[in-house]
Amino acid sequence: MAALNEFSLIKTYFNQAAPEGYLGVGDDCAVFAVRPGYQLAVSTDTLIEGRHFFSDTDPFQLGHKALAVNLSDLAAMGAQPKGCVLALAVPAIDDAWLQSFSAGFYALANQAQCPLIGGDTTRSSTDIMFTVTVFGEVPITQALRRDLARVDDDIWLTGTLGAPDLALQYLAGQMPLDADRLSASRPLLEKPQPPFAFAPHLLGHAHAGIDISDGLLQDLSHILQASHCGAQLQWSQLPVHSSLLGLEQQQQLQSVLAGGDVFQLCFTAPKSERSYLLELAALHSVQLTRIGTITQATGLEVLDAQQHPLPLPAHLGFDHFTL
Ligand code: ADP
Ligand code: MG
C-alpha cells in the first residue's frame, strides 16, 4: 500500500457512511437533527498513552474503550446515543494499529447506534492521544442528574466492582502476578460495557445518576453532595467481581470501593420502582444490584453484616492530580 497522508488515512480508516439524515465525515462540520421535545447531551473524554492506557494495549480494545468511556457518560444522564466525533493524534501512521483501532471503534459505534460523524487527525510528537466527544438525546428536563437523590431512595448499581482496579494493579506490577485472576479481570479493564441501551429507560423512574469511572465512593459522594444527603451501603450486597474472591479484605475494600475504570452506572430510585427496574435489567441482560439507601444524615457509610461501619480506604477514588 502506498504511504498514507492525513487525508488518505481518514478515507481509509474513518470513513464509514453515516446513517440517513446525517451529514457525516467529509465536510467542515457534521450535521444532524435532534427530535422535537429533546435536548442534546454532550460529553467528551481524552485518553493518553502511558496515562490512561499501556502502549502495548490491543488497539481493537482501545478503539472500543475510546467510545465506551464516553457512552458511559451518556448512560449516566439517561441520554440515548446519537453520534460522536474522534480527535486522534498519533506520532506516525501505523496501518495495523489504525486498522484495528478503527475496527474496535466502529464495532461499538454500530452496536450503540452512535455513528462516527467527524473528527480531526493530527501528528503528535511521541504518544498516542485521542479525544472522543459524544452527542446524545434526552427528553427536555428529564436528564438523570446528580442533584436529585431523595431520602429513602434505593441505591442501585449496574455491573460488578473491583475487576478493572485489580487488573491495573497486576499490569502495573503493583501486585505479584496471579495469571488466573488477571485473565478474569482484564477484559473489564480493557473492554468496558457501559449500559447505554438500558439507561434511557430509567428516565421518569430513577432520581439521580452518575457513572462510577473514578470509583464508587468518590462518584457516589458527588451525588450526595449535590443532593444534600448521605448514604448507607451494605458491603454484603456489593457485586464484587469473581476475580477478587478470596483476596484479603483490605485489598477487596480498596478495589471495590475506590477502584476506578468502572464504566457502570450508580443511580437512586424510590422503593416503588423496584420491580420495574429489575424487569428492565433482565430485559437488557444488565446485572443490577440494590446496594444501599439514601439517608437524611450526611456522610457515607459502608456497613458489615453486623451493621457496623467498615474502615474506608484512605483514597476514595481516582484523581489525576493527587496520585
Ligand atoms: P477541517 O480541516 O475542515 O477541519 P479535516 O481535513 O481535518 O477538516 O477533516 C476532513 C473530514 O474528516 C472532516 O469531515 C472531519 O470531521 C473528518 N475527520 C478527520 N479526522 C477524523 C477522525 N479521526 N475520525 C473521523 N472523522 C475524521
Ligand atoms: Mg480539522
Coordinates of C-alpha atoms and ligand atoms in Angstrom, one line a residue:
M1 CA 0.0 0.0 0.0
A2 CA 1.3 3.5 -0.8
A3 CA 2.3 5.6 2.2
L4 CA -0.8 7.3 3.6
N5 CA -1.1 11.0 4.3
E6 CA -3.6 12.7 6.6
F7 CA -6.4 12.7 4.1
S8 CA -6.0 9.2 2.8
L9 CA -5.7 8.0 6.4
I10 CA -9.1 9.5 7.2
K11 CA -10.6 8.0 3.9
T12 CA -9.1 4.6 4.7
Y13 CA -9.9 4.2 8.4
F14 CA -12.6 6.7 9.4
N15 CA -15.0 6.9 6.5
Q16 CA -17.9 4.6 7.2
A17 CA -21.1 6.1 5.8
A18 CA -23.3 8.0 8.3
P19 CA -26.9 6.9 8.5
E20 CA -29.8 8.6 6.7
G21 CA -30.4 12.1 7.9
Y22 CA -26.8 12.8 9.0
L23 CA -24.1 14.7 7.2
G24 CA -21.0 12.8 8.3
V25 CA -17.3 12.7 7.6
G26 CA -16.2 14.8 4.6
D27 CA -17.3 18.3 5.2
D28 CA -16.3 21.0 7.7
C29 CA -19.0 20.1 10.2
A30 CA -21.2 17.1 10.8
V31 CA -24.9 18.0 10.8
F32 CA -27.8 16.1 12.3
A33 CA -31.2 16.8 13.9
V34 CA -32.5 16.3 17.4
R35 CA -36.1 15.2 17.7
P36 CA -38.6 17.9 18.8
G37 CA -39.0 17.7 22.6
Y38 CA -35.5 16.5 23.2
Q39 CA -32.2 18.2 24.3
L40 CA -28.7 17.4 23.2
A41 CA -26.5 15.8 25.9
V42 CA -22.8 16.3 25.2
S43 CA -19.7 14.8 26.8
T44 CA -16.0 14.5 26.0
D45 CA -13.2 12.3 27.3
T46 CA -9.5 12.2 26.5
L47 CA -7.3 9.1 26.8
I48 CA -3.5 9.5 26.7
E49 CA -0.9 6.7 26.1
G50 CA 1.0 6.0 29.3
R51 CA -1.6 7.7 31.5
H52 CA -4.9 6.0 30.6
F53 CA -3.6 3.0 28.7
F54 CA -0.4 1.0 28.3
S55 CA 1.5 1.4 25.0
D56 CA 1.0 -2.3 24.2
T57 CA -2.8 -2.3 24.7
D58 CA -4.6 -4.2 22.0
P59 CA -5.7 -1.5 19.6
F60 CA -9.1 -3.1 18.8
Q61 CA -9.9 -2.9 22.5
L62 CA -8.6 0.6 22.7
G63 CA -10.9 1.7 19.9
H64 CA -13.7 0.1 21.8
K65 CA -12.7 1.8 25.1
A66 CA -12.3 5.2 23.5
L67 CA -16.0 5.3 22.7
A68 CA -17.2 3.2 25.7
V69 CA -15.9 5.7 28.3
N70 CA -18.0 8.4 26.6
L71 CA -21.1 6.2 26.2
S72 CA -20.8 5.7 29.9
D73 CA -21.3 9.4 30.5
L74 CA -24.4 9.5 28.2
A75 CA -25.8 6.5 30.1
A76 CA -25.2 8.4 33.4
M77 CA -27.6 11.1 32.1
G78 CA -30.1 8.6 30.7
A79 CA -29.3 10.0 27.2
Q80 CA -29.6 7.9 24.1
P81 CA -26.5 8.0 21.8
K82 CA -26.9 10.0 18.6
G83 CA -23.3 10.3 17.2
C84 CA -19.7 11.0 18.1
V85 CA -16.5 12.7 16.8
L86 CA -13.0 11.5 17.2
A87 CA -9.9 13.7 17.5
L88 CA -6.8 11.5 17.1
A89 CA -3.1 12.3 17.5
V90 CA -0.6 9.7 16.5
P91 CA 3.2 10.0 16.2
A92 CA 3.3 8.0 12.9
I93 CA 0.9 6.2 10.6
D94 CA 0.9 2.5 11.8
D95 CA -1.5 0.8 9.4
A96 CA -2.0 -2.3 11.5
W97 CA -2.7 -0.2 14.6
L98 CA -5.1 2.1 12.8
Q99 CA -6.9 -0.8 11.1
S100 CA -7.5 -2.5 14.4
F101 CA -8.3 0.7 16.4
S102 CA -10.9 1.9 13.9
A103 CA -12.4 -1.6 13.7
G104 CA -12.9 -1.7 17.5
F105 CA -14.3 1.8 17.5
Y106 CA -16.8 1.1 14.7
A107 CA -17.9 -2.2 16.2
L108 CA -19.1 -0.4 19.3
A109 CA -20.4 2.6 17.4
N110 CA -22.6 0.3 15.3
Q111 CA -23.7 -1.7 18.3
A112 CA -24.7 1.5 20.2
Q113 CA -26.1 3.2 17.1
C114 CA -23.7 6.1 17.8
P115 CA -22.2 6.8 14.3
L116 CA -18.8 8.4 14.0
I117 CA -19.7 11.6 12.1
G118 CA -16.4 13.6 12.2
G119 CA -13.2 14.3 13.9
D120 CA -9.7 15.6 13.5
T121 CA -6.4 13.8 12.7
T122 CA -3.0 15.2 13.7
R123 CA 0.5 14.1 14.4
S124 CA 1.8 14.0 18.0
S125 CA 5.4 14.1 19.0
T126 CA 5.6 10.8 20.8
D127 CA 2.4 9.5 22.4
I128 CA -0.9 8.4 21.0
M129 CA -3.8 10.6 22.3
F130 CA -7.4 10.7 21.4
T131 CA -10.5 12.6 22.4
V132 CA -14.0 11.4 21.7
T133 CA -17.0 13.7 22.0
V134 CA -20.4 12.1 22.1
F135 CA -23.8 13.6 21.4
G136 CA -26.9 12.1 23.0
E137 CA -30.6 12.9 23.0
V138 CA -32.7 13.2 26.2
P139 CA -36.3 14.5 26.7
I140 CA -36.3 18.1 27.8
T141 CA -35.6 18.5 31.5
Q142 CA -35.7 14.7 32.0
A143 CA -31.9 14.0 32.2
L144 CA -30.7 12.0 35.2
R145 CA -28.7 14.5 37.2
R146 CA -26.5 14.3 40.3
D147 CA -28.7 16.7 42.5
L148 CA -32.0 14.8 42.5
A149 CA -31.5 12.0 45.0
R150 CA -34.1 11.9 47.8
V151 CA -34.0 10.5 51.3
D152 CA -35.0 6.8 51.4
D153 CA -34.2 6.2 47.8
D154 CA -32.7 2.8 47.0
I155 CA -29.2 3.0 45.6
W156 CA -28.6 0.8 42.6
L157 CA -25.6 -0.3 40.6
T158 CA -25.1 -1.9 37.2
G159 CA -22.3 -4.4 36.6
T160 CA -19.7 -5.5 39.0
L161 CA -17.0 -3.8 41.1
G162 CA -13.3 -4.2 41.5
A163 CA -12.0 -6.1 38.5
P164 CA -10.6 -3.1 36.5
D165 CA -8.6 -1.9 39.5
L166 CA -7.3 -5.4 40.2
A167 CA -6.2 -5.9 36.5
L168 CA -4.5 -2.5 36.6
Q169 CA -2.5 -3.4 39.7
Y170 CA -1.3 -6.6 38.1
L171 CA -0.4 -4.9 34.8
A172 CA 1.4 -2.1 36.6
G173 CA 3.4 -4.6 38.7
Q174 CA 1.9 -3.3 41.9
M175 CA 0.9 -6.9 43.0
P176 CA 2.6 -10.2 42.5
L177 CA 1.1 -11.7 39.3
D178 CA -1.8 -14.2 39.6
A179 CA -2.4 -15.3 36.0
D180 CA -5.9 -16.6 36.6
R181 CA -7.1 -13.5 38.4
L182 CA -5.5 -11.3 35.7
S183 CA -7.2 -13.1 32.8
A184 CA -10.5 -12.9 34.6
S185 CA -10.3 -9.2 35.5
R186 CA -8.5 -7.8 32.4
P187 CA -11.5 -7.8 30.0
L188 CA -13.3 -5.5 32.4
L189 CA -10.4 -3.0 32.3
E190 CA -9.8 -3.1 28.6
K191 CA -13.3 -3.7 27.2
P192 CA -15.8 -1.9 29.4
Q193 CA -19.5 -2.4 28.6
P194 CA -21.5 0.6 29.8
P195 CA -25.3 0.1 30.0
F196 CA -26.1 2.5 27.1
A197 CA -29.3 0.8 25.9
F198 CA -30.7 0.2 29.4
A199 CA -30.1 3.7 30.8
P200 CA -32.6 5.8 28.7
H201 CA -35.4 3.7 30.2
L202 CA -34.5 5.0 33.7
L203 CA -36.0 8.4 32.9
G204 CA -39.2 9.0 34.9
H205 CA -38.2 6.1 37.2
A206 CA -34.8 7.0 38.7
H207 CA -34.0 10.2 40.5
A208 CA -30.2 10.8 40.4
G209 CA -27.4 9.0 38.4
I210 CA -23.7 9.0 37.8
D211 CA -21.1 6.8 36.3
I212 CA -18.5 5.5 38.7
S213 CA -15.5 5.7 36.4
D214 CA -13.4 7.2 39.3
G215 CA -14.5 4.8 42.0
L216 CA -17.8 4.0 43.7
L217 CA -17.3 6.0 46.9
Q218 CA -15.9 9.1 45.2
D219 CA -18.5 9.2 42.5
L220 CA -21.4 8.4 44.8
S221 CA -20.2 11.3 47.0
H222 CA -20.8 13.6 44.1
I223 CA -24.5 12.7 44.2
L224 CA -24.6 13.0 48.0
Q225 CA -23.0 16.5 47.9
A226 CA -25.2 17.7 45.1
S227 CA -28.4 16.3 46.7
H228 CA -27.5 17.3 50.3
C229 CA -28.0 13.8 51.7
G230 CA -26.0 10.8 52.9
A231 CA -25.9 7.1 52.1
Q232 CA -25.5 3.7 53.8
L233 CA -24.2 0.9 51.7
Q234 CA -24.3 -2.8 52.6
W235 CA -20.9 -4.5 52.0
S236 CA -22.5 -7.9 51.7
Q237 CA -24.7 -6.7 48.9
L238 CA -22.0 -5.2 46.7
P239 CA -21.5 -7.1 43.4
V240 CA -17.8 -7.9 43.9
H241 CA -16.3 -9.3 40.7
S242 CA -15.4 -13.0 41.0
S243 CA -11.8 -12.3 40.2
L244 CA -11.5 -10.7 43.7
L245 CA -13.0 -13.5 45.7
G246 CA -10.6 -14.9 48.3
L247 CA -8.3 -11.8 48.3
E248 CA -7.6 -10.1 51.6
Q249 CA -10.4 -7.8 52.8
Q250 CA -8.1 -4.8 52.7
Q251 CA -7.4 -5.4 49.0
Q252 CA -11.1 -6.0 48.3
L253 CA -12.2 -2.9 50.1
Q254 CA -9.7 -0.8 48.1
S255 CA -10.5 -2.2 44.7
V256 CA -14.3 -2.5 45.2
L257 CA -15.0 0.8 46.9
A258 CA -12.3 3.1 45.4
G259 CA -11.1 1.3 42.3
G260 CA -11.5 3.3 39.0
D261 CA -12.3 2.5 35.4
V262 CA -15.7 1.1 36.2
F263 CA -17.8 2.4 33.4
Q264 CA -21.1 1.4 35.1
L265 CA -24.0 3.3 36.5
C266 CA -24.9 4.2 40.1
F267 CA -28.4 5.6 40.4
T268 CA -31.1 6.2 43.0
A269 CA -34.8 5.5 42.7
P270 CA -37.8 5.3 45.0
K271 CA -38.6 1.9 46.5
S272 CA -41.8 1.7 44.4
E273 CA -39.7 1.3 41.3
R274 CA -38.0 -2.0 42.4
S275 CA -40.0 -4.4 40.2
Y276 CA -39.8 -2.1 37.2
L277 CA -36.1 -1.8 37.5
L278 CA -35.4 -5.5 37.9
E279 CA -37.6 -6.3 34.9
L280 CA -35.9 -3.7 32.8
A281 CA -32.4 -5.0 33.8
A282 CA -33.5 -8.6 32.9
L283 CA -34.8 -7.4 29.5
H284 CA -31.4 -5.7 28.7
S285 CA -29.3 -8.5 30.3
V286 CA -27.8 -5.9 32.7
Q287 CA -26.6 -7.1 36.1
L288 CA -28.4 -4.8 38.5
T289 CA -27.9 -4.8 42.3
R290 CA -29.5 -2.8 45.1
I291 CA -26.6 -1.8 47.3
G292 CA -27.9 0.7 49.9
T293 CA -30.1 3.6 50.9
I294 CA -30.0 7.4 50.7
T295 CA -30.2 8.9 54.2
Q296 CA -31.1 12.3 55.6
A297 CA -27.9 12.3 57.7
T298 CA -25.0 13.4 55.5
G299 CA -21.9 11.2 55.2
L300 CA -21.3 7.8 53.5
E301 CA -21.0 4.6 55.5
V302 CA -20.4 1.0 54.3
L303 CA -21.8 -1.4 56.8
D304 CA -20.7 -5.0 57.5
A305 CA -23.1 -7.9 58.2
Q306 CA -23.5 -6.7 61.9
Q307 CA -24.4 -3.2 60.6
H308 CA -21.1 -1.8 61.8
P309 CA -19.3 0.8 59.6
L310 CA -16.2 -0.6 57.8
P311 CA -13.0 1.4 57.7
L312 CA -12.9 3.1 54.4
P313 CA -9.8 3.3 52.1
A314 CA -7.7 6.4 52.5
H315 CA -8.2 7.4 48.9
L316 CA -11.9 7.3 48.0
G317 CA -11.2 7.2 44.3
F318 CA -9.1 8.4 41.4
D319 CA -7.8 12.0 40.9
H320 CA -5.2 12.7 38.2
F321 CA -3.6 15.5 40.2
T322 CA -3.2 13.7 43.6
L323 CA -2.0 10.3 42.5
Ligands
ADP1 P1 -11.0 20.6 8.5 O1 -9.6 20.9 8.1 O2 -12.1 21.3 7.8 O3 -11.2 20.6 10.0 P2 -10.2 17.9 8.2 O4 -9.4 17.9 6.9 O5 -9.5 17.9 9.5 O6 -11.3 19.0 8.1 O7 -11.1 16.6 8.1 C1 -11.8 16.2 7.0 C2 -13.0 15.4 7.3 O8 -12.7 14.2 8.0 C3 -13.9 16.2 8.3 O9 -15.3 15.9 8.0 C4 -13.6 15.6 9.7 O10 -14.7 15.7 10.5 C5 -13.2 14.2 9.3 N1 -12.2 13.6 10.2 C6 -11.0 14.0 10.4 N2 -10.3 13.1 11.3 C7 -11.2 12.2 11.6 C8 -11.2 11.1 12.5 N3 -10.1 10.8 13.2 N4 -12.4 10.4 12.7 C9 -13.5 10.7 12.0 N5 -13.6 11.7 11.1 C10 -12.5 12.5 11.0
MG2 MG -9.6 19.5 11.1

